[in-house]
Amino acid sequence: LEIHASEKWRSDILFLRSEVDPLLESIWNELLAFDAALGNNADMDVSMLTALAQQQSNTIWGIGLLGIFFIVIGYFGFQRSVLTPMHILSRAFIEEARGGKRTKLPRPNSTETRNLVTAFIEMRKQVHTRQEALEHQAMHDSLTGLANRKLLYKGLVEAIQKNNRHDDHVALLMIDLDRFKEINDALGHHVGDQLLIAVGNRLAQLLREQDTVARLGGDEFAILLANADEQQAQSVCRKVLKSFESPFEVYDQQLFVGTSLGVAIHPQHGQDAETLIKHADVAMYNAKRNRLGYALYESSNDGDDHYLALANDLRSALSENSLDIAYQLKYDVTSDEPIGAEALLRWNHPTLGYISPMQIIPIAEQLGIINRLTSWILNRALYQCAQWREQGIFL
């Protein structure tokens, strides 16, 4: 126990204390120094890495800001060169579709924009060309190329408004051809069409540039005389009648047609377009019925409104096949057997009721459609006879 408690329990204790312990302490100190050096180097590395990371971060931020800058610059450039022109073009498309005022087109800043602007300009030209063609078609007669009823009415309204401001006159002439139906039926519709074209051309050559010739339909024409009083209108009527004394050359044939004209003057014969047209029609039918050539409207002819309406309705009834025929049997008194039937014209007017043949025949003669009416009656009667024969009924 004493030896163990003392420092003499080992024989090499002195060696350990004198040699080993100092060596171990030296090693430990070296390790501590090495550890301290490692710590310093680690701190230096951390500082260097931190500085490098900060530098990299600053670089990334710089690149990012530079990228944002270029994106903003690119956006404004794209907007200026593409988006703004596209917006202007889209607005121009909308205005063009609505028929509004023309939008100023953008200045092309790129090939794409230039192509779009060029395409839009070409499309606009084509649209306007087609629109003008449609407007011309809507306002002009397809056969003669003259103004139609719609354009005549528009021109008449404008002329009345203008002359109301300047206290002037406007003359409206309504023209109806005589014997045109007979020519059309005898020679064919193609000859009739060419005759109408020739009539329109001859009327146009008689007038001033500011006057208007219109075809209202069928063989009806009209002339609108701007700034013309009663005397000037009568002078034009005489010119028209004189010109119709010469034949019309159609397919190497000389065709003669007559005409009747009715004249209404603004403001004494009417204050508006509807009244002038109505009164010119009344005057024209008065001229046709009394074979006057031309006639001015007179208030005493107002009773002709019924005749005018009836004449127009008779034309429509004949065209629409809405007349009728009644058949009255004829008997042989000696044998008391039917030997035939008399065809009697009947017209049940939709508003006036029964119209007597005594009224129909004179109107048809004055309108120049009596031959057409006669042909209609013959065809209808022959068709009825054929049906009776199929049923074994012979008259």
Coordinates of C-alpha atoms in Angstrom, one line a residue:
L1 CA 0.0 0.0 0.0
E2 CA 2.8 2.4 0.8
I3 CA 4.5 1.6 -2.4
H4 CA 1.3 2.0 -4.4
A5 CA 0.6 5.3 -2.7
S6 CA 4.1 6.5 -3.3
E7 CA 5.7 7.4 -6.6
K8 CA 7.9 4.4 -6.4
W9 CA 5.4 1.9 -7.5
R10 CA 6.8 1.9 -10.9
S11 CA 10.3 1.6 -11.8
D12 CA 10.1 4.0 -14.8
I13 CA 8.3 6.8 -13.1
L14 CA 11.3 9.0 -13.3
F15 CA 11.6 8.3 -17.0
L16 CA 8.0 9.1 -17.6
R17 CA 8.3 12.4 -15.7
S18 CA 11.5 13.4 -17.2
E19 CA 11.0 12.3 -20.8
V20 CA 7.5 11.2 -21.7
D21 CA 5.5 13.9 -20.0
P22 CA 7.5 16.8 -21.6
L23 CA 7.2 15.1 -25.0
L24 CA 3.5 14.6 -24.6
E25 CA 3.1 18.2 -23.5
S26 CA 5.1 19.3 -26.5
I27 CA 2.9 17.3 -28.8
W28 CA -0.2 18.7 -27.1
N29 CA 1.1 22.2 -27.6
E30 CA 1.8 21.5 -31.2
L31 CA -1.7 20.1 -31.6
L32 CA -3.1 23.2 -30.0
A33 CA -1.0 25.4 -32.3
F34 CA -2.1 23.3 -35.3
D35 CA -5.7 23.6 -34.2
A36 CA -5.4 27.3 -33.8
A37 CA -3.8 27.5 -37.2
L38 CA -6.6 25.5 -38.7
G39 CA -9.2 27.8 -37.0
N40 CA -7.4 30.8 -38.4
N41 CA -7.3 29.3 -41.8
A42 CA -11.0 28.3 -41.6
D43 CA -11.9 31.8 -40.5
M44 CA -9.9 33.2 -43.5
D45 CA -11.7 30.7 -45.8
V46 CA -15.1 31.6 -44.4
S47 CA -14.3 35.3 -44.9
M48 CA -13.0 34.7 -48.4
L49 CA -16.1 32.5 -49.3
T50 CA -18.4 35.1 -47.8
A51 CA -16.8 37.8 -49.8
L52 CA -16.9 35.6 -52.9
A53 CA -20.6 34.8 -52.3
Q54 CA -21.4 38.5 -51.8
Q55 CA -19.6 39.2 -55.0
Q56 CA -21.5 36.5 -56.8
S57 CA -24.8 37.8 -55.3
N58 CA -24.0 41.3 -56.4
T59 CA -23.2 40.0 -59.9
I60 CA -26.4 38.1 -60.0
W61 CA -28.4 41.1 -58.9
G62 CA -26.6 43.2 -61.4
I63 CA -27.4 40.7 -64.2
G64 CA -31.0 40.6 -63.0
L65 CA -31.4 44.4 -63.0
L66 CA -29.7 44.6 -66.3
G67 CA -32.1 41.9 -67.7
I68 CA -35.1 43.8 -66.2
F69 CA -33.8 47.0 -67.8
F70 CA -33.5 45.3 -71.2
I71 CA -37.0 43.7 -70.8
V72 CA -38.5 47.1 -70.0
I73 CA -36.7 48.7 -73.0
G74 CA -37.7 45.7 -75.2
Y75 CA -41.4 46.0 -74.0
F76 CA -41.6 49.7 -74.9
G77 CA -39.9 49.0 -78.2
F78 CA -42.2 46.1 -78.9
Q79 CA -45.2 48.2 -77.9
R80 CA -44.1 51.1 -80.1
S81 CA -43.3 48.9 -83.1
V82 CA -46.0 46.2 -82.8
L83 CA -48.6 46.6 -80.0
T84 CA -49.5 50.2 -80.7
P85 CA -49.7 49.7 -84.5
M86 CA -51.8 46.6 -83.9
H87 CA -54.1 48.6 -81.6
I88 CA -54.5 51.3 -84.2
L89 CA -55.2 48.7 -86.9
S90 CA -57.8 46.9 -84.7
R91 CA -59.5 50.3 -84.1
A92 CA -59.4 51.0 -87.8
F93 CA -61.0 47.6 -88.4
I94 CA -63.8 48.4 -86.0
E95 CA -64.4 51.8 -87.5
E96 CA -64.3 50.3 -91.0
A97 CA -66.9 47.7 -89.9
R98 CA -69.1 50.3 -88.4
G99 CA -68.8 52.6 -91.4
G100 CA -67.4 55.4 -89.2
K101 CA -64.7 57.9 -90.1
R102 CA -61.4 56.6 -91.4
T103 CA -58.7 56.1 -88.7
K104 CA -55.2 57.3 -89.5
L105 CA -53.1 54.2 -90.1
P106 CA -49.8 53.8 -88.1
R107 CA -46.4 54.3 -89.6
P108 CA -44.9 50.8 -90.2
N109 CA -41.9 50.2 -87.9
S110 CA -41.4 46.6 -88.8
T111 CA -41.8 44.2 -91.7
E112 CA -44.8 42.5 -90.0
T113 CA -46.5 45.9 -89.3
R114 CA -45.8 47.0 -92.9
N115 CA -47.4 43.8 -94.2
L116 CA -50.4 44.3 -92.0
V117 CA -50.9 47.9 -93.0
T118 CA -50.5 47.0 -96.7
A119 CA -53.0 44.2 -96.4
F120 CA -55.5 46.5 -94.5
I121 CA -55.2 49.2 -97.2
E122 CA -55.9 46.6 -99.9
M123 CA -58.8 45.2 -98.0
R124 CA -60.2 48.7 -97.4
K125 CA -60.0 49.4 -101.2
Q126 CA -61.8 46.2 -102.0
V127 CA -64.5 46.8 -99.3
H128 CA -65.1 50.3 -100.6
T129 CA -65.2 49.1 -104.2
R130 CA -67.8 46.5 -103.3
Q131 CA -69.7 48.9 -101.1
E132 CA -69.9 51.5 -103.9
A133 CA -71.0 48.7 -106.3
L134 CA -73.7 47.6 -103.8
E135 CA -74.8 51.2 -103.2
H136 CA -74.9 51.8 -107.0
Q137 CA -76.9 48.6 -107.4
A138 CA -79.3 49.6 -104.6
M139 CA -79.9 53.1 -106.1
H140 CA -79.9 52.2 -109.9
D141 CA -82.0 50.2 -112.2
S142 CA -80.2 47.0 -113.1
L143 CA -81.4 47.0 -116.8
T144 CA -80.9 50.6 -117.9
G145 CA -78.4 51.8 -115.4
L146 CA -80.6 54.8 -114.6
A147 CA -81.6 55.9 -111.2
N148 CA -84.3 53.8 -109.6
R149 CA -87.3 54.9 -107.5
K150 CA -85.3 55.0 -104.3
L151 CA -82.6 57.3 -105.7
L152 CA -85.3 59.5 -107.4
Y153 CA -87.1 59.9 -104.1
K154 CA -83.9 60.8 -102.3
G155 CA -82.9 63.3 -105.0
L156 CA -86.4 64.8 -104.9
V157 CA -86.3 65.2 -101.1
E158 CA -82.9 66.9 -101.4
A159 CA -84.0 69.2 -104.2
I160 CA -87.1 70.3 -102.2
Q161 CA -84.9 71.0 -99.1
K162 CA -82.5 73.0 -101.2
N163 CA -85.2 75.0 -103.0
N164 CA -87.0 75.7 -99.7
R165 CA -83.9 77.7 -98.7
H166 CA -83.5 79.5 -102.1
D167 CA -87.2 79.9 -102.9
D168 CA -86.9 78.2 -106.2
H169 CA -88.9 75.5 -108.1
V170 CA -88.5 71.7 -108.7
A171 CA -90.4 69.9 -111.5
L172 CA -91.2 66.2 -111.5
L173 CA -92.2 64.5 -114.7
M174 CA -93.8 61.0 -114.7
I175 CA -93.6 59.1 -118.0
D176 CA -95.5 56.1 -119.2
L177 CA -94.9 54.4 -122.5
D178 CA -97.7 53.6 -124.9
R179 CA -97.9 50.3 -126.8
F180 CA -94.8 48.9 -125.1
K181 CA -96.7 45.9 -123.9
E182 CA -97.7 45.0 -127.5
I183 CA -94.1 45.2 -128.7
N184 CA -92.8 43.2 -125.7
D185 CA -95.4 40.4 -126.3
A186 CA -95.0 40.3 -130.0
L187 CA -91.2 40.5 -130.3
G188 CA -90.1 39.0 -127.0
H189 CA -88.7 40.3 -123.7
H190 CA -85.1 40.7 -125.0
V191 CA -86.4 43.2 -127.6
G192 CA -88.5 44.9 -124.9
D193 CA -85.5 45.2 -122.6
Q194 CA -83.3 46.7 -125.4
L195 CA -86.1 49.1 -126.2
L196 CA -86.3 50.3 -122.5
I197 CA -82.5 50.8 -122.6
A198 CA -82.8 52.9 -125.8
V199 CA -85.6 54.9 -124.2
G200 CA -83.6 55.6 -121.1
N201 CA -80.6 56.7 -123.2
R202 CA -82.7 59.0 -125.4
L203 CA -84.3 60.7 -122.3
A204 CA -80.9 61.2 -120.7
Q205 CA -79.6 62.9 -123.8
L206 CA -82.4 65.5 -123.7
L207 CA -81.6 66.7 -120.2
R208 CA -79.1 68.9 -118.4
E209 CA -76.3 67.4 -116.3
Q210 CA -78.0 68.4 -113.0
D211 CA -81.3 66.6 -114.0
T212 CA -82.1 63.0 -113.2
V213 CA -83.7 60.3 -115.3
A214 CA -85.1 57.3 -113.4
R215 CA -86.8 54.1 -114.3
L216 CA -89.5 53.3 -111.8
G217 CA -90.3 49.8 -113.1
G218 CA -91.9 48.2 -116.1
D219 CA -92.3 50.9 -118.8
E220 CA -92.5 53.8 -116.3
F221 CA -89.9 56.5 -116.2
A222 CA -89.5 59.8 -114.3
I223 CA -87.5 63.0 -114.8
L224 CA -86.5 65.3 -111.9
L225 CA -85.7 68.8 -113.1
A226 CA -83.7 70.8 -110.7
N227 CA -84.4 74.6 -110.6
A228 CA -87.1 74.3 -113.2
D229 CA -90.4 76.2 -113.3
E230 CA -93.7 75.3 -115.1
Q231 CA -92.5 76.8 -118.5
Q232 CA -89.2 74.9 -118.4
A233 CA -91.0 71.6 -117.5
Q234 CA -93.5 72.1 -120.4
S235 CA -90.5 72.7 -122.7
V236 CA -88.9 69.4 -121.6
C237 CA -92.2 67.6 -122.2
R238 CA -92.4 68.9 -125.7
K239 CA -88.8 67.8 -126.3
V240 CA -89.6 64.3 -125.1
L241 CA -92.7 64.0 -127.2
K242 CA -90.8 65.3 -130.2
S243 CA -88.0 62.8 -129.7
F244 CA -90.4 59.9 -129.5
E245 CA -91.6 60.8 -133.0
S246 CA -88.4 59.2 -134.2
P247 CA -88.1 55.4 -134.2
F248 CA -85.9 53.4 -131.8
E249 CA -83.3 51.1 -133.5
V250 CA -83.4 47.7 -131.8
Y251 CA -81.8 44.7 -133.4
D252 CA -82.0 46.3 -136.8
Q253 CA -85.7 47.0 -136.3
Q254 CA -87.3 50.4 -136.2
L255 CA -89.8 50.5 -133.3
F256 CA -92.2 53.3 -132.5
V257 CA -93.6 53.9 -129.0
G258 CA -95.6 56.7 -127.7
T259 CA -95.6 58.3 -124.3
S260 CA -97.7 60.2 -121.9
L261 CA -96.2 62.7 -119.3
G262 CA -97.6 64.1 -116.1
V263 CA -96.0 67.2 -114.5
A264 CA -96.1 68.4 -110.9
I265 CA -94.2 71.5 -109.7
H266 CA -92.9 72.3 -106.3
P267 CA -94.1 74.1 -104.3
Q268 CA -97.5 74.9 -105.9
H269 CA -98.4 71.3 -106.6
G270 CA -97.1 69.8 -103.4
Q271 CA -94.8 70.6 -100.5
D272 CA -93.2 67.1 -100.0
A273 CA -91.9 64.3 -102.2
E274 CA -94.8 61.9 -101.6
T275 CA -97.4 64.5 -102.7
L276 CA -95.4 65.5 -105.8
I277 CA -95.1 61.9 -106.9
K278 CA -98.8 61.3 -106.4
H279 CA -99.8 64.4 -108.2
A280 CA -97.4 63.8 -111.1
D281 CA -99.0 60.3 -111.4
V282 CA -102.5 61.8 -111.5
A283 CA -101.4 64.3 -114.2
M284 CA -99.8 61.5 -116.2
Y285 CA -103.0 59.3 -116.1
N286 CA -105.0 62.3 -117.1
A287 CA -102.7 62.9 -120.1
K288 CA -103.0 59.2 -121.0
R289 CA -106.7 59.0 -120.6
N290 CA -107.4 62.1 -122.6
R291 CA -104.5 61.5 -125.1
L292 CA -103.0 64.9 -124.3
G293 CA -99.3 63.9 -124.7
Y294 CA -98.5 65.7 -121.4
A295 CA -100.6 67.4 -118.7
L296 CA -99.9 69.6 -115.7
Y297 CA -101.4 68.6 -112.4
E298 CA -104.7 70.4 -111.6
S299 CA -106.6 70.2 -108.4
S300 CA -109.7 69.3 -110.4
N301 CA -108.0 66.0 -111.2
D302 CA -108.0 65.0 -107.5
G303 CA -111.0 62.8 -108.2
D304 CA -108.6 60.7 -110.4
D305 CA -107.0 59.3 -107.3
H306 CA -109.5 56.5 -107.3
Y307 CA -108.9 55.9 -111.0
L308 CA -105.1 55.9 -110.4
A309 CA -105.4 53.4 -107.6
L310 CA -107.7 51.2 -109.6
A311 CA -105.4 51.3 -112.6
N312 CA -102.4 50.3 -110.5
D313 CA -104.4 47.5 -108.9
L314 CA -105.5 46.3 -112.3
R315 CA -101.9 46.0 -113.4
S316 CA -101.1 44.0 -110.3
A317 CA -104.2 41.8 -110.5
L318 CA -103.3 40.9 -114.1
S319 CA -99.7 40.1 -113.2
E320 CA -100.7 38.1 -110.1
N321 CA -103.4 36.2 -112.0
S322 CA -106.0 37.3 -109.4
L323 CA -108.8 38.1 -111.9
D324 CA -111.5 35.5 -112.6
I325 CA -113.9 34.4 -115.3
A326 CA -117.5 33.3 -114.9
Y327 CA -119.1 31.1 -117.5
Q328 CA -122.8 31.6 -118.6
L329 CA -124.3 28.7 -120.6
K330 CA -125.9 29.4 -123.9
Y331 CA -128.9 27.2 -124.9
D332 CA -130.5 26.3 -128.1
V333 CA -134.2 27.1 -127.5
T334 CA -135.4 24.6 -130.0
S335 CA -133.6 21.6 -128.5
D336 CA -133.1 23.0 -125.0
E337 CA -129.5 21.8 -125.1
P338 CA -126.4 23.8 -124.1
I339 CA -124.5 24.8 -127.2
G340 CA -121.7 26.9 -125.6
A341 CA -120.8 29.3 -122.8
E342 CA -120.0 32.9 -122.6
A343 CA -116.9 33.9 -120.7
L344 CA -117.5 36.9 -118.4
L345 CA -114.6 38.8 -116.8
R346 CA -114.9 39.2 -113.0
W347 CA -112.7 41.1 -110.5
N348 CA -113.3 40.8 -106.8
H349 CA -111.1 43.7 -105.5
P350 CA -109.7 43.0 -102.0
T351 CA -111.0 46.3 -100.6
L352 CA -113.5 47.7 -103.2
G353 CA -115.3 44.4 -103.8
Y354 CA -116.9 43.6 -107.2
I355 CA -115.6 45.7 -110.0
S356 CA -117.7 45.8 -113.2
P357 CA -116.2 44.9 -116.6
M358 CA -117.6 48.3 -117.7
Q359 CA -115.0 49.8 -115.4
I360 CA -112.2 47.3 -116.2
I361 CA -112.3 47.6 -120.0
P362 CA -111.8 51.4 -120.3
I363 CA -109.0 51.4 -117.8
A364 CA -107.3 48.5 -119.6
E365 CA -107.6 50.4 -122.9
Q366 CA -106.2 53.6 -121.5
L367 CA -103.3 51.8 -119.8
G368 CA -102.5 50.0 -123.1
I369 CA -102.9 46.5 -121.6
I370 CA -106.2 45.6 -123.3
N371 CA -104.4 43.1 -125.6
R372 CA -102.7 41.6 -122.6
L373 CA -106.0 41.3 -120.8
T374 CA -107.6 39.8 -123.9
S375 CA -104.9 37.2 -124.2
W376 CA -105.3 36.3 -120.5
I377 CA -109.0 35.8 -120.9
L378 CA -108.5 33.6 -124.0
N379 CA -105.9 31.4 -122.4
R380 CA -108.0 31.0 -119.2
A381 CA -111.1 30.1 -121.2
L382 CA -109.3 27.6 -123.4
Y383 CA -107.8 26.0 -120.4
Q384 CA -111.3 25.6 -118.9
C385 CA -112.6 24.1 -122.1
A386 CA -109.8 21.6 -122.1
Q387 CA -110.7 20.6 -118.5
W388 CA -114.4 20.2 -119.4
R389 CA -113.5 18.0 -122.4
E390 CA -111.4 15.7 -120.1
Q391 CA -114.6 15.4 -118.0
G392 CA -116.7 14.5 -121.0
I393 CA -118.4 17.9 -121.2
F394 CA -118.4 19.3 -124.8
L395 CA -119.7 22.8 -125.4

